[in-house]
Amino acid sequence: MASSQHVLLSPAELSYLHSSLSLTPPIRPDGRSPTQYRPLSAETGILPGTNGSARICFADGTEAIVGVKAEVEKTKRRWDDDAIYSENQPTEGEGQQQPGRDGDNGEESGSSEWVELTVEIPGYRDDDSGTIFLGQMLSEALLADGGFVRKLRINRRFHWRLYLDILLISPPLSYPLPLLSLTTHLALLATRLPKLKSEGDEDPFFDDDWAAAPYLYPRDPSNKQKVVERPPVTLLVMAVGGNIIFDPSKEELAVADVALAVSIGDDASTAQQIQGGDKMDVDSFSHGSGSGRNLKLLSIRTVDPPSRLTPPGVANAANSAYGHAQVVSSAGAGGNSQKMPEARQTESEAVEGVWKPPRGGAKAIVMGALVQKVLIRGGVADEVLDALEGVDTS
Amino acid sequence: MPLDTSTYGLALLRVDGRRWNELRRIYAQIRTQAAADGSSYLEMGHTKVMCVVTGPSEPGPRRGAGISSAGGAGGGGGGAGGQSKDAEVVVNIVIAGFSSVDRKRRGRSDKRTLEMQSTLANTLAATLHTHLFPHSQITISLHVLSQDGSLLAALINAATLACVDAGIPMTDYVTACTAGSTSTYAANDEGADPLLDLNHQEEQELPGLTVATLGESDRVVALVCESRVQISRLEGMLAVGVDGCKQVREILDQVIKAQGQKMILEGTVDKGTGLNDMDLD
């Protein structure tokens, strides 16, 4: 679905919504604070036939299900693989311990083709541009740093191929990006792959005990519930006037000046260093204890807000129903020349209380502020990740 | 993997341990989703489907998303919905890629899916009182989360539940069930037993049919048979299938009554005058 699906609001309603969202603090139609997410209920492991699955219901009734299925696939070998193989053989041990160091040599790194992500939205074709855009945004976040596909590597000859099927169950009442992203996050956390029994570059052979199957995102050995690294989440943020609003509903998105999909990852390794390594670190000290999440930006996409397609309102001064008719009619032959500048003026000038769709691109300073607000420590992203941590994924 | 049917003759038990006339476990829920007009969730064994009904509502500007059936008067099919005297029933089936054992993605133009959509649309258009909602559209979207045989039957049952939840007037419950026969078409086995409610393994190997009936009556509203069946066995299979539909109806009826009682107790709906004799404990 396109974000620009039609919202049936009149220019007067749009103007009212815009001005109430531009207040400080903004007043949202559903009474949330600007950084508040819609309440949600979530569960994982609902489909025993999949490697991992999750379901999330937002309080407004939208619901999504994500299922993850994995297959073993033979890795396509490059013509010069043998050369790389012989060159790297002495340093292979080192490479195994520190993946990412030499991520570009084609052996340690995976390929983004190993992950296939499909989005299904009822009533929309699967080749609808909006659906493809949604799928693209979600897979982009996942593949951004190459760390995810590296997990899918079995050995030099084989890898896992992961299929993520994202289903929106309810009719799309709001732009479903946050919902789909959070559901995918949980499904990936719950994903387990069979335990490998074979060694080295043999044909893979797996343990048939599902209870022994390790998680795709490994758990902390000391605390089974704690996940060391977490999949990315994509947050939808928008700016109206001087305000930044998270998780906008369909109506709110209809008056957005800018809408942005920001994907973030939780860089757990560095967070532990800060917390455990040097306690005197200024950064972690100043933000108190606990909220030591080190967020990293994975990708940004601008979402075309539907506000650009809304019809503009007409100011009383330009409205023939409010006495302006005389000007137009008495102008006679010269009417056109008199009418045109008038019309142009109402197009360009903002009149208080009259809806005018946003024109032109977003200002760089606004974009910067939006991203900053997402990445701020102890902010919304932290809250969302904390909330998702509370979901039982075992 | 061929199904080993040779053991059936020894203990009269099927591969999953059922007898010939036993249904799999059916679990159903209605009103699973707050945002929809009507919704349901249904499990028949390991076949799991979800249904969301939207409408009756004004037909949207887009069409052609699903198979539609303009009931009777429309005649012109998809295009007639807006002007026709009857509501148009649009069915949209999404079979999730992860639903079968091996992941297989089925596009929207998959022939089997399209056929199931049109069967469902025609069946429901005949049962729902579509003449009460002229110039409108009832959209039924079904999601298959897991499949293990009797898919069409599960879809019909889930759609019935969701329509009841949506409060669309209908003649009676439409309940469906599958029936099969213990030996293959080629085996000229005189003593072949009919079987009730086939699972995926049996469906692959044995002849089978899906039958849907109206309420407690023996009136068949849909009958789909996609395999070769010897004519002498058809009668037995149909009889068993119709009997199974009655059992399914009982179960669905229980689910709806339980939900109704819950809603009255919670005060979501007022207790009607005709409900005084209902046992609310």
XYZ file of C-alpha atoms in Angstrom:
675
model
C 0.000 0.000 0.000
C 1.141 3.483 -0.651
C 1.539 5.862 2.226
C -0.416 8.210 0.022
C -3.685 6.340 0.295
C -6.553 8.750 0.345
C -7.532 10.233 3.618
C -11.034 11.568 3.586
C -10.473 14.826 5.427
C -11.562 18.243 4.264
C -9.064 21.128 4.012
C -10.615 22.632 7.138
C -10.093 19.411 9.089
C -6.543 19.096 7.822
C -5.833 22.652 8.894
C -7.256 22.006 12.371
C -5.194 18.823 12.716
C -2.075 20.592 11.500
C -2.397 23.456 13.924
C -3.162 21.226 16.913
C -0.142 19.068 16.092
C 2.014 22.199 15.731
C 1.263 23.403 19.268
C 3.808 22.936 22.025
C 3.202 20.361 23.334
C 1.299 18.950 20.372
C -2.206 17.622 20.858
C -2.645 14.334 19.025
C -6.103 13.087 18.035
C -5.727 9.941 20.157
C -4.259 11.746 23.153
C -0.798 10.215 22.996
C 2.327 12.171 23.823
C 4.538 12.919 20.799
C 6.966 10.135 21.616
C 4.423 7.550 22.648
C 3.823 4.390 20.650
C 0.449 2.760 20.315
C 0.074 0.033 22.945
C 0.547 -3.421 21.501
C 0.222 -7.055 22.406
C 2.740 -9.524 21.041
C 3.414 -13.228 21.041
C 6.064 -15.398 19.424
C 6.377 -19.007 18.387
C 2.763 -19.232 17.263
C 3.399 -21.423 14.214
C 5.206 -24.683 14.904
C 5.759 -25.249 11.198
C 8.174 -22.338 10.894
C 11.684 -21.682 12.169
C 10.396 -18.601 13.930
C 7.153 -16.666 13.991
C 5.557 -13.727 15.733
C 2.273 -11.874 15.876
C 1.651 -8.311 16.988
C -1.655 -6.547 17.513
C -1.647 -2.784 17.848
C -4.320 -1.210 19.997
C -5.980 0.319 16.952
C -6.719 -3.217 15.776
C -4.074 -3.679 13.104
C -2.441 -7.061 13.243
C 0.491 -8.704 11.515
C 2.018 -12.164 11.421
C 5.559 -12.942 10.331
C 6.875 -16.424 9.627
C 10.515 -17.279 8.990
C 11.493 -20.404 7.121
C 15.020 -21.563 6.351
C 16.455 -23.852 3.704
C 19.975 -25.128 3.144
C 21.381 -23.924 -0.133
C 24.624 -24.486 -1.954
C 26.739 -21.349 -2.096
C 27.505 -20.205 -5.591
C 31.264 -20.282 -6.020
C 33.134 -17.622 -7.815
C 35.609 -18.525 -10.514
C 38.518 -17.272 -8.407
C 37.402 -18.974 -5.197
C 40.203 -21.483 -5.269
C 42.746 -18.706 -5.423
C 41.224 -17.003 -2.393
C 40.964 -20.303 -0.619
C 44.660 -21.060 -0.952
C 45.671 -17.534 -0.048
C 43.524 -17.434 3.042
C 44.180 -20.860 4.370
C 46.908 -19.920 6.829
C 44.907 -17.077 8.297
C 41.603 -18.897 8.335
C 41.604 -19.424 12.084
C 42.021 -15.748 12.681
C 39.271 -14.965 10.215
C 36.839 -17.210 12.049
C 37.408 -15.480 15.334
C 37.044 -12.002 14.021
C 34.396 -11.968 11.393
C 33.901 -8.568 9.918
C 37.585 -7.749 9.794
C 37.868 -9.147 6.325
C 34.225 -9.028 5.403
C 34.866 -8.100 1.820
C 36.863 -11.084 0.692
C 33.772 -13.021 -0.347
C 34.321 -15.916 2.002
C 33.388 -14.628 5.413
C 30.701 -12.316 4.198
C 27.308 -13.441 3.001
C 25.240 -12.320 0.119
C 22.053 -10.325 0.398
C 20.451 -12.855 -1.942
C 20.323 -15.288 0.964
C 17.419 -13.416 2.481
C 14.089 -13.231 0.726
C 11.486 -10.943 2.195
C 7.913 -10.695 0.980
C 5.116 -8.475 2.227
C 1.468 -9.430 1.746
C -1.227 -6.854 2.286
C -4.810 -7.945 1.666
C -6.432 -6.168 -1.233
C -3.132 -5.007 -2.689
C -1.256 -6.724 -5.466
C 2.144 -8.083 -4.511
C 3.731 -5.996 -7.265
C 2.076 -2.825 -6.013
C 4.726 -0.122 -5.681
C 3.801 0.615 -2.071
C 4.122 -3.032 -1.048
C 7.493 -3.351 -2.734
C 8.690 -0.140 -1.106
C 7.691 -1.474 2.323
C 9.514 -4.739 1.693
C 12.535 -2.865 0.440
C 12.707 -0.671 3.538
C 12.471 -3.676 5.844
C 15.082 -5.761 4.043
C 17.387 -2.775 3.680
C 17.569 -2.375 7.427
C 18.291 -6.057 7.847
C 21.025 -6.212 5.254
C 22.557 -2.821 5.974
C 25.625 -3.863 7.906
C 26.166 -7.330 6.428
C 26.224 -8.835 9.914
C 22.902 -10.570 9.477
C 23.762 -12.561 6.366
C 27.040 -13.591 7.982
C 24.964 -15.508 10.542
C 23.470 -17.568 7.712
C 26.780 -18.996 6.608
C 27.170 -22.716 7.378
C 30.540 -23.386 5.803
C 32.449 -22.541 2.686
C 30.061 -24.481 0.460
C 26.675 -24.124 2.065
C 24.537 -21.437 3.608
C 21.032 -20.973 4.955
C 18.522 -19.268 2.765
C 16.017 -17.406 4.876
C 12.487 -16.624 3.753
C 10.643 -13.950 5.677
C 6.958 -13.808 4.893
C 5.242 -10.784 6.349
C 1.455 -10.845 6.429
C -0.740 -7.946 7.360
C -3.926 -9.573 8.606
C -6.089 -6.547 9.205
C -7.064 -4.004 6.589
C -4.330 -1.333 6.406
C -5.800 1.294 8.719
C -2.539 3.158 9.150
C 0.787 3.068 7.376
C 1.884 -0.414 8.516
C 5.651 0.111 8.526
C 6.159 0.273 12.337
C 3.905 -2.740 12.883
C 5.598 -4.877 10.245
C 9.055 -3.889 11.437
C 8.368 -4.761 15.072
C 6.758 -8.082 14.132
C 9.727 -8.985 11.935
C 12.050 -8.076 14.787
C 10.293 -10.478 17.147
C 10.050 -13.262 14.587
C 13.784 -13.068 13.935
C 14.496 -13.130 17.652
C 12.434 -16.302 17.961
C 14.081 -17.931 14.939
C 16.092 -21.068 15.559
C 18.139 -23.055 13.091
C 18.974 -26.750 13.571
C 22.256 -27.450 15.337
C 25.087 -28.284 12.976
C 26.779 -31.630 13.645
C 29.135 -31.858 10.709
C 32.440 -30.054 10.763
C 34.355 -27.914 8.333
C 33.363 -27.971 4.703
C 31.547 -31.310 4.760
C 28.019 -31.566 3.497
C 25.998 -30.132 6.370
C 24.438 -32.623 8.749
C 22.147 -31.460 11.525
C 21.077 -32.551 14.963
C 17.438 -33.657 14.786
C 16.746 -32.515 18.343
C 14.843 -29.255 18.031
C 15.405 -28.460 21.699
C 19.127 -28.248 20.977
C 18.665 -25.871 18.078
C 20.455 -22.585 18.692
C 18.830 -19.226 18.151
C 19.762 -17.164 15.131
C 20.358 -14.298 17.533
C 22.355 -15.997 20.281
C 21.345 -15.651 23.916
C 23.593 -14.674 26.750
C 24.927 -17.965 28.192
C 24.531 -16.737 31.773
C 21.013 -15.382 31.356
C 18.886 -17.358 28.919
C 16.402 -14.537 28.398
C 18.989 -11.919 27.521
C 19.769 -11.514 23.864
C 23.282 -10.352 23.067
C 22.515 -8.735 19.754
C 19.138 -7.656 18.437
C 17.711 -7.365 14.937
C 17.070 -3.870 13.598
C 13.846 -1.927 14.048
C 12.455 0.680 11.723
C 10.706 3.639 13.298
C 8.363 5.991 11.522
C 8.896 9.611 12.517
C 7.308 12.731 11.176
C 7.690 16.452 11.597
C 4.821 18.930 11.781
C 5.605 22.565 12.320
C 8.309 22.501 14.988
C 7.282 19.177 16.468
C 8.587 15.678 15.984
C 6.009 12.958 16.319
C 6.607 9.213 16.550
C 4.403 6.431 15.227
C 1.896 8.666 13.444
C -1.578 7.419 12.676
C -3.067 7.721 9.212
C -4.705 11.070 9.953
C -1.554 12.502 11.470
C 0.490 11.377 8.484
C -1.949 13.276 6.278
C -0.656 16.599 7.587
C 3.024 15.691 7.921
C 5.629 18.091 6.574
C 8.218 15.319 6.438
C 7.897 11.620 7.156
C 10.981 9.514 7.677
C 11.570 5.783 8.152
C 14.675 5.409 10.292
C 16.187 1.966 10.828
C 18.341 1.484 13.880
C 20.348 -1.394 15.255
C 21.443 -2.132 18.768
C 25.197 -2.327 18.812
C 25.471 -4.541 21.850
C 29.210 -5.176 21.709
C 30.143 -1.548 22.195
C 27.454 -1.060 24.808
C 28.998 -3.759 26.937
C 32.388 -2.161 26.593
C 31.062 1.114 27.874
C 29.195 -0.443 30.765
C 31.718 -3.027 31.774
C 35.027 -1.653 30.601
C 35.416 1.780 32.071
C 32.805 2.891 34.504
C 34.135 6.406 34.470
C 33.202 6.921 30.857
C 31.567 10.322 30.661
C 28.933 9.186 28.238
C 27.531 6.354 30.274
C 27.905 8.326 33.476
C 25.876 11.245 32.333
C 22.962 9.098 31.235
C 22.592 7.207 34.445
C 22.653 3.457 34.750
C 20.787 0.954 32.650
C 20.141 2.914 29.486
C 23.488 2.047 28.023
C 22.167 1.060 24.638
C 24.440 2.028 21.821
C 22.182 2.675 18.907
C 23.539 2.797 15.434
C 21.867 4.184 12.393
C 21.356 1.615 9.646
C 19.267 3.337 7.013
C 16.996 6.291 6.379
C 14.228 6.545 3.853
C 11.929 9.427 3.249
C 8.327 8.371 3.003
C 6.236 10.461 0.684
C 3.555 11.822 3.011
C 0.018 11.898 1.649
C -0.219 15.542 2.719
C 1.290 16.592 -0.600
C -1.755 15.261 -2.430
C -4.376 16.905 -0.242
C -6.495 19.682 -1.716
C -5.603 23.179 -0.464
C -8.106 25.317 1.378
C -9.294 28.641 0.035
C -8.866 31.749 2.179
C -11.920 33.931 2.701
C -10.161 36.776 0.907
C -9.961 34.711 -2.254
C -13.312 33.017 -1.893
C -16.087 34.320 -4.131
C -18.662 33.235 -1.583
C -17.269 35.786 0.892
C -17.622 39.017 -1.056
C -14.700 38.482 -3.302
C -17.098 37.699 -6.120
C -17.418 41.394 -6.895
C -13.775 41.747 -7.712
C -13.879 38.841 -10.066
C -17.093 39.772 -11.844
C -16.490 43.519 -12.083
C -13.096 42.950 -13.548
C -14.779 42.174 -16.857
C -12.378 41.945 -19.757
C -9.340 42.529 -17.588
C -10.540 39.837 -15.174
C -7.891 37.360 -16.090
C -4.987 39.638 -15.400
C -6.504 40.646 -12.084
C -7.478 37.147 -11.079
C -4.196 35.466 -11.763
C -1.926 37.357 -9.362
C -4.576 37.002 -6.713
C -4.681 33.258 -7.205
C -0.925 33.028 -7.182
C -0.754 34.952 -3.978
C -3.117 32.589 -2.174
C -1.103 29.671 -3.468
C 2.153 30.933 -2.076
C 1.164 32.745 1.070
C 0.237 30.881 4.198
C -2.971 32.163 5.712
C -3.727 31.291 9.316
C -6.334 28.550 9.535
C -6.278 27.680 5.848
C -4.784 24.348 4.852
C -1.909 24.499 2.417
C -0.200 21.253 1.407
C 3.558 21.275 2.032
C 5.606 21.982 -1.047
C 9.208 21.277 -1.871
C 11.745 19.139 -0.080
C 12.505 18.861 3.597
C 15.052 21.160 5.146
C 18.325 19.526 6.070
C 18.061 20.857 9.606
C 14.677 19.152 10.058
C 16.017 15.851 8.761
C 18.972 16.140 11.118
C 16.708 16.870 14.056
C 14.510 13.874 13.232
C 17.435 11.454 13.111
C 18.952 12.967 16.239
C 15.690 12.520 18.107
C 15.543 8.842 17.118
C 19.106 8.101 18.119
C 19.090 9.984 21.417
C 20.033 7.740 24.294
C 17.119 6.824 26.525
C 14.738 8.034 23.845
C 11.920 6.351 21.980
C 14.136 3.795 20.270
C 15.392 2.672 23.663
C 11.870 2.454 24.982
C 10.731 0.384 22.011
C 13.675 -1.992 22.293
C 13.130 -2.290 26.054
C 9.483 -3.108 25.478
C 10.345 -5.723 22.868
C 12.857 -7.227 25.272
C 9.962 -7.904 27.589
C 8.357 -10.251 25.069
C 9.097 -13.882 25.752
C 10.843 -15.196 22.667
C 11.951 -18.572 23.910
C 6.346 -40.329 0.232
C 3.563 -42.742 -0.612
C 0.947 -43.262 2.027
C 0.894 -46.768 3.412
C -2.751 -47.729 3.226
C -2.153 -51.434 3.660
C -2.303 -51.250 7.446
C -5.793 -49.794 7.442
C -7.336 -53.200 6.863
C -5.686 -54.648 9.957
C -6.714 -52.285 12.735
C -9.103 -49.971 10.867
C -7.001 -47.027 12.006
C -5.734 -44.278 9.721
C -2.200 -42.887 9.600
C -2.921 -40.362 12.322
C -4.755 -42.898 14.478
C -8.303 -41.834 13.718
C -11.157 -44.136 12.778
C -13.001 -43.698 9.483
C -15.707 -41.420 10.857
C -13.685 -39.213 13.164
C -12.983 -35.535 12.633
C -9.701 -33.939 13.574
C -9.687 -31.493 16.454
C -11.484 -28.319 15.526
C -10.701 -25.171 17.442
C -12.299 -21.886 16.515
C -12.483 -18.350 17.794
C -14.530 -15.416 16.604
C -13.961 -11.693 17.044
C -10.210 -12.095 17.024
C -9.571 -8.632 15.738
C -10.958 -5.390 17.039
C -10.548 -3.308 13.902
C -12.445 -5.562 11.528
C -16.187 -5.788 11.024
C -15.963 -9.511 11.489
C -13.099 -11.889 12.091
C -12.424 -15.484 12.981
C -9.659 -17.996 13.514
C -10.106 -21.679 12.776
C -7.963 -24.766 13.217
C -8.895 -28.114 11.703
C -6.079 -30.334 12.827
C -2.954 -28.582 11.626
C -4.771 -26.509 9.034
C -4.962 -22.989 10.422
C -6.777 -20.111 8.777
C -7.743 -16.581 9.734
C -10.591 -14.639 8.217
C -11.362 -10.924 8.217
C -14.627 -9.560 6.845
C -15.011 -5.934 5.818
C -18.398 -4.655 4.942
C -21.063 -4.505 3.741
C -19.573 -1.225 2.644
C -19.503 1.107 -0.296
C -17.456 -0.490 -3.078
C -14.005 1.038 -3.228
C -12.553 2.632 -6.323
C -10.201 -0.265 -6.916
C -11.464 -3.548 -8.198
C -10.116 -6.800 -9.396
C -8.242 -7.550 -6.182
C -10.109 -10.784 -5.683
C -12.653 -13.009 -7.309
C -16.044 -11.455 -7.044
C -19.496 -12.761 -7.463
C -22.312 -10.394 -8.120
C -25.150 -12.473 -6.763
C -27.734 -13.251 -9.409
C -28.992 -9.971 -10.802
C -25.592 -8.464 -11.417
C -24.755 -10.839 -14.186
C -21.879 -8.735 -15.396
C -19.596 -10.075 -12.697
C -16.978 -7.757 -11.236
C -18.021 -4.581 -12.984
C -21.654 -4.701 -11.940
C -21.126 -4.490 -8.174
C -21.705 -0.775 -7.757
C -24.987 -0.711 -9.599
C -26.358 -4.138 -8.825
C -29.285 -4.728 -6.507
C -27.333 -7.243 -4.453
C -24.189 -6.874 -2.428
C -21.133 -8.194 -4.136
C -19.062 -10.800 -2.307
C -15.344 -10.385 -2.908
C -13.085 -13.149 -1.620
C -9.360 -12.748 -1.280
C -7.213 -15.707 -0.223
C -3.605 -15.257 0.815
C -1.677 -18.483 1.252
C 1.359 -17.663 3.349
C 4.684 -18.891 2.021
C 5.463 -20.560 5.324
C 2.181 -22.475 5.500
C 3.341 -25.737 3.923
C 6.266 -27.947 4.930
C 8.459 -26.779 2.067
C 8.213 -23.094 1.472
C 6.338 -22.506 -1.714
C 5.261 -19.084 -2.745
C 1.960 -18.925 -4.521
C 1.180 -15.819 -6.451
C -2.180 -14.200 -6.545
C -2.832 -15.635 -9.976
C -2.339 -19.211 -8.809
C -5.070 -21.294 -10.479
C -5.970 -23.310 -7.402
C -6.260 -20.196 -5.261
C -8.424 -18.508 -7.861
C -10.702 -21.502 -8.040
C -11.076 -21.636 -4.277
C -11.853 -17.922 -4.274
C -14.636 -18.291 -6.823
C -16.079 -21.372 -5.092
C -16.197 -19.476 -1.811
C -17.628 -16.316 -3.363
C -20.418 -18.232 -5.093
C -21.219 -20.325 -2.025
C -21.438 -17.312 0.267
C -23.314 -15.149 -2.219
C -25.993 -17.852 -2.302
C -26.287 -18.010 1.483
C -25.823 -14.433 2.647
C -28.843 -12.171 2.271
C -27.082 -9.976 -0.226
C -30.363 -8.425 -1.421
C -30.506 -6.435 1.822
C -27.384 -4.468 0.877
C -27.753 -3.058 -2.607
C -24.824 -1.200 -4.192
C -22.380 -2.500 -1.638
C -19.560 -4.910 -1.253
C -18.631 -7.556 1.311
C -14.913 -8.220 1.312
C -13.724 -11.460 2.845
C -9.974 -11.872 3.197
C -8.648 -15.199 4.276
C -5.111 -15.971 5.413
C -3.802 -19.513 5.407
C -1.183 -19.825 8.127
C -0.636 -23.548 8.045
C -2.003 -26.217 5.775
C -2.548 -29.895 6.360
C -5.382 -30.970 4.097
C -9.058 -29.949 3.909
C -8.053 -26.398 3.097
C -11.209 -25.403 1.241
C -13.390 -26.818 4.018
C -11.472 -24.837 6.637
C -11.771 -21.669 4.558
C -15.538 -22.079 4.202
C -15.981 -22.691 7.920
C -13.813 -19.707 8.857
C -15.678 -17.451 6.429
C -19.018 -18.543 7.924
C -17.831 -17.691 11.422
C -16.514 -14.299 10.352
C -19.758 -13.462 8.542
C -21.700 -14.333 11.689
C -19.366 -12.060 13.655
C -19.864 -9.276 11.138
C -23.618 -9.610 11.631
C -24.421 -10.155 7.980
C -27.836 -11.832 7.743
C -27.579 -15.317 6.289
C -29.914 -18.244 5.690
C -28.026 -20.628 7.954
C -24.533 -21.811 8.764
C -22.532 -23.028 5.794
C -20.302 -25.784 7.093
C -17.891 -27.840 5.079
C -15.980 -31.035 5.458
C -13.960 -33.419 3.308
C -14.557 -37.088 2.679
C -12.475 -39.723 0.946
C -12.171 -43.382 0.327
C -9.677 -45.838 1.802
C -8.349 -47.244 -1.435
C -7.034 -45.530 -4.513
C -8.939 -45.216 -7.732
C -6.913 -47.927 -9.466
C -7.321 -50.508 -6.718
C -10.552 -52.285 -7.491
C -11.323 -52.823 -3.852
C -14.935 -53.645 -3.166
C -14.713 -53.226 0.589
C -13.297 -49.699 0.530
C -14.477 -47.654 3.477
C -15.344 -43.981 3.170
C -13.196 -41.663 5.288
C -14.055 -38.399 6.999
C -11.874 -35.263 7.141
C -8.738 -36.043 5.140
C -5.352 -34.738 6.198
C -2.650 -33.684 3.765
C -1.106 -37.144 3.417
C -4.430 -38.790 2.692
C -5.434 -36.005 0.361
C -2.352 -36.627 -1.765
C -2.990 -40.327 -2.182
C -6.667 -41.064 -1.923
C -9.722 -39.846 -3.822
C -11.568 -37.156 -1.924
C -14.198 -34.462 -2.131
C -15.166 -31.332 -0.233
C -18.815 -30.871 0.581
C -20.561 -27.906 2.173
C -24.091 -28.045 3.528
C -26.579 -25.551 4.809
C -27.258 -25.734 8.539
C -28.719 -28.960 9.849
C -30.344 -29.813 6.559
C -28.919 -32.184 3.980
C -28.885 -29.432 1.378
C -25.541 -29.325 -0.351
C -24.401 -25.807 -1.266
C -20.951 -26.645 -2.585
C -19.360 -29.841 -3.791
C -15.825 -29.942 -5.108
C -14.152 -33.121 -6.281
C -10.742 -32.850 -7.878
C -9.760 -36.506 -8.029
C -10.935 -39.574 -9.868
C -13.490 -41.520 -7.885
C -15.285 -44.697 -8.780
C -18.958 -43.883 -9.073
C -19.987 -46.690 -6.745
C -18.028 -45.124 -3.903
C -19.281 -41.596 -4.413
C -22.548 -42.081 -2.585
C -20.853 -43.413 0.539
C -18.326 -40.585 0.534
C -21.021 -37.962 0.137
C -23.093 -39.445 2.949
C -20.092 -39.422 5.281
C -19.177 -35.878 4.223
C -22.674 -34.532 4.844
C -22.684 -36.229 8.222
C -19.343 -34.610 9.005
C -20.733 -31.198 8.081
C -23.409 -31.637 10.727
C -20.762 -32.393 13.334
C -18.816 -29.320 12.253
C -21.976 -27.233 12.495
C -22.449 -28.354 16.101
C -18.905 -27.247 16.938
C -19.202 -23.877 15.219
C -22.549 -23.299 16.880
C -20.966 -23.902 20.286
C -18.215 -21.393 19.505
C -20.692 -18.702 18.515
C -22.962 -19.340 21.494
C -19.999 -19.192 23.863
C -18.892 -15.887 22.361
C -22.442 -14.545 22.556
C -22.737 -15.439 26.219
C -19.406 -13.830 26.907
C -20.472 -10.636 25.212
C -23.745 -10.481 27.172
C -21.960 -11.113 30.454
C -19.423 -8.412 29.676
C -22.247 -6.070 28.775
C -20.972 -5.491 25.249
C -24.454 -6.139 23.925
C -27.840 -5.875 25.593
C -29.625 -8.991 26.549
C -32.337 -9.412 23.969
C -35.869 -10.454 24.793
C -35.494 -13.821 23.189
C -32.405 -14.649 25.189
C -34.019 -15.012 28.602
C -34.117 -18.757 28.423
C -30.416 -18.932 27.585
C -28.346 -20.480 30.299
C -25.746 -17.911 31.193
C -23.694 -19.890 33.651
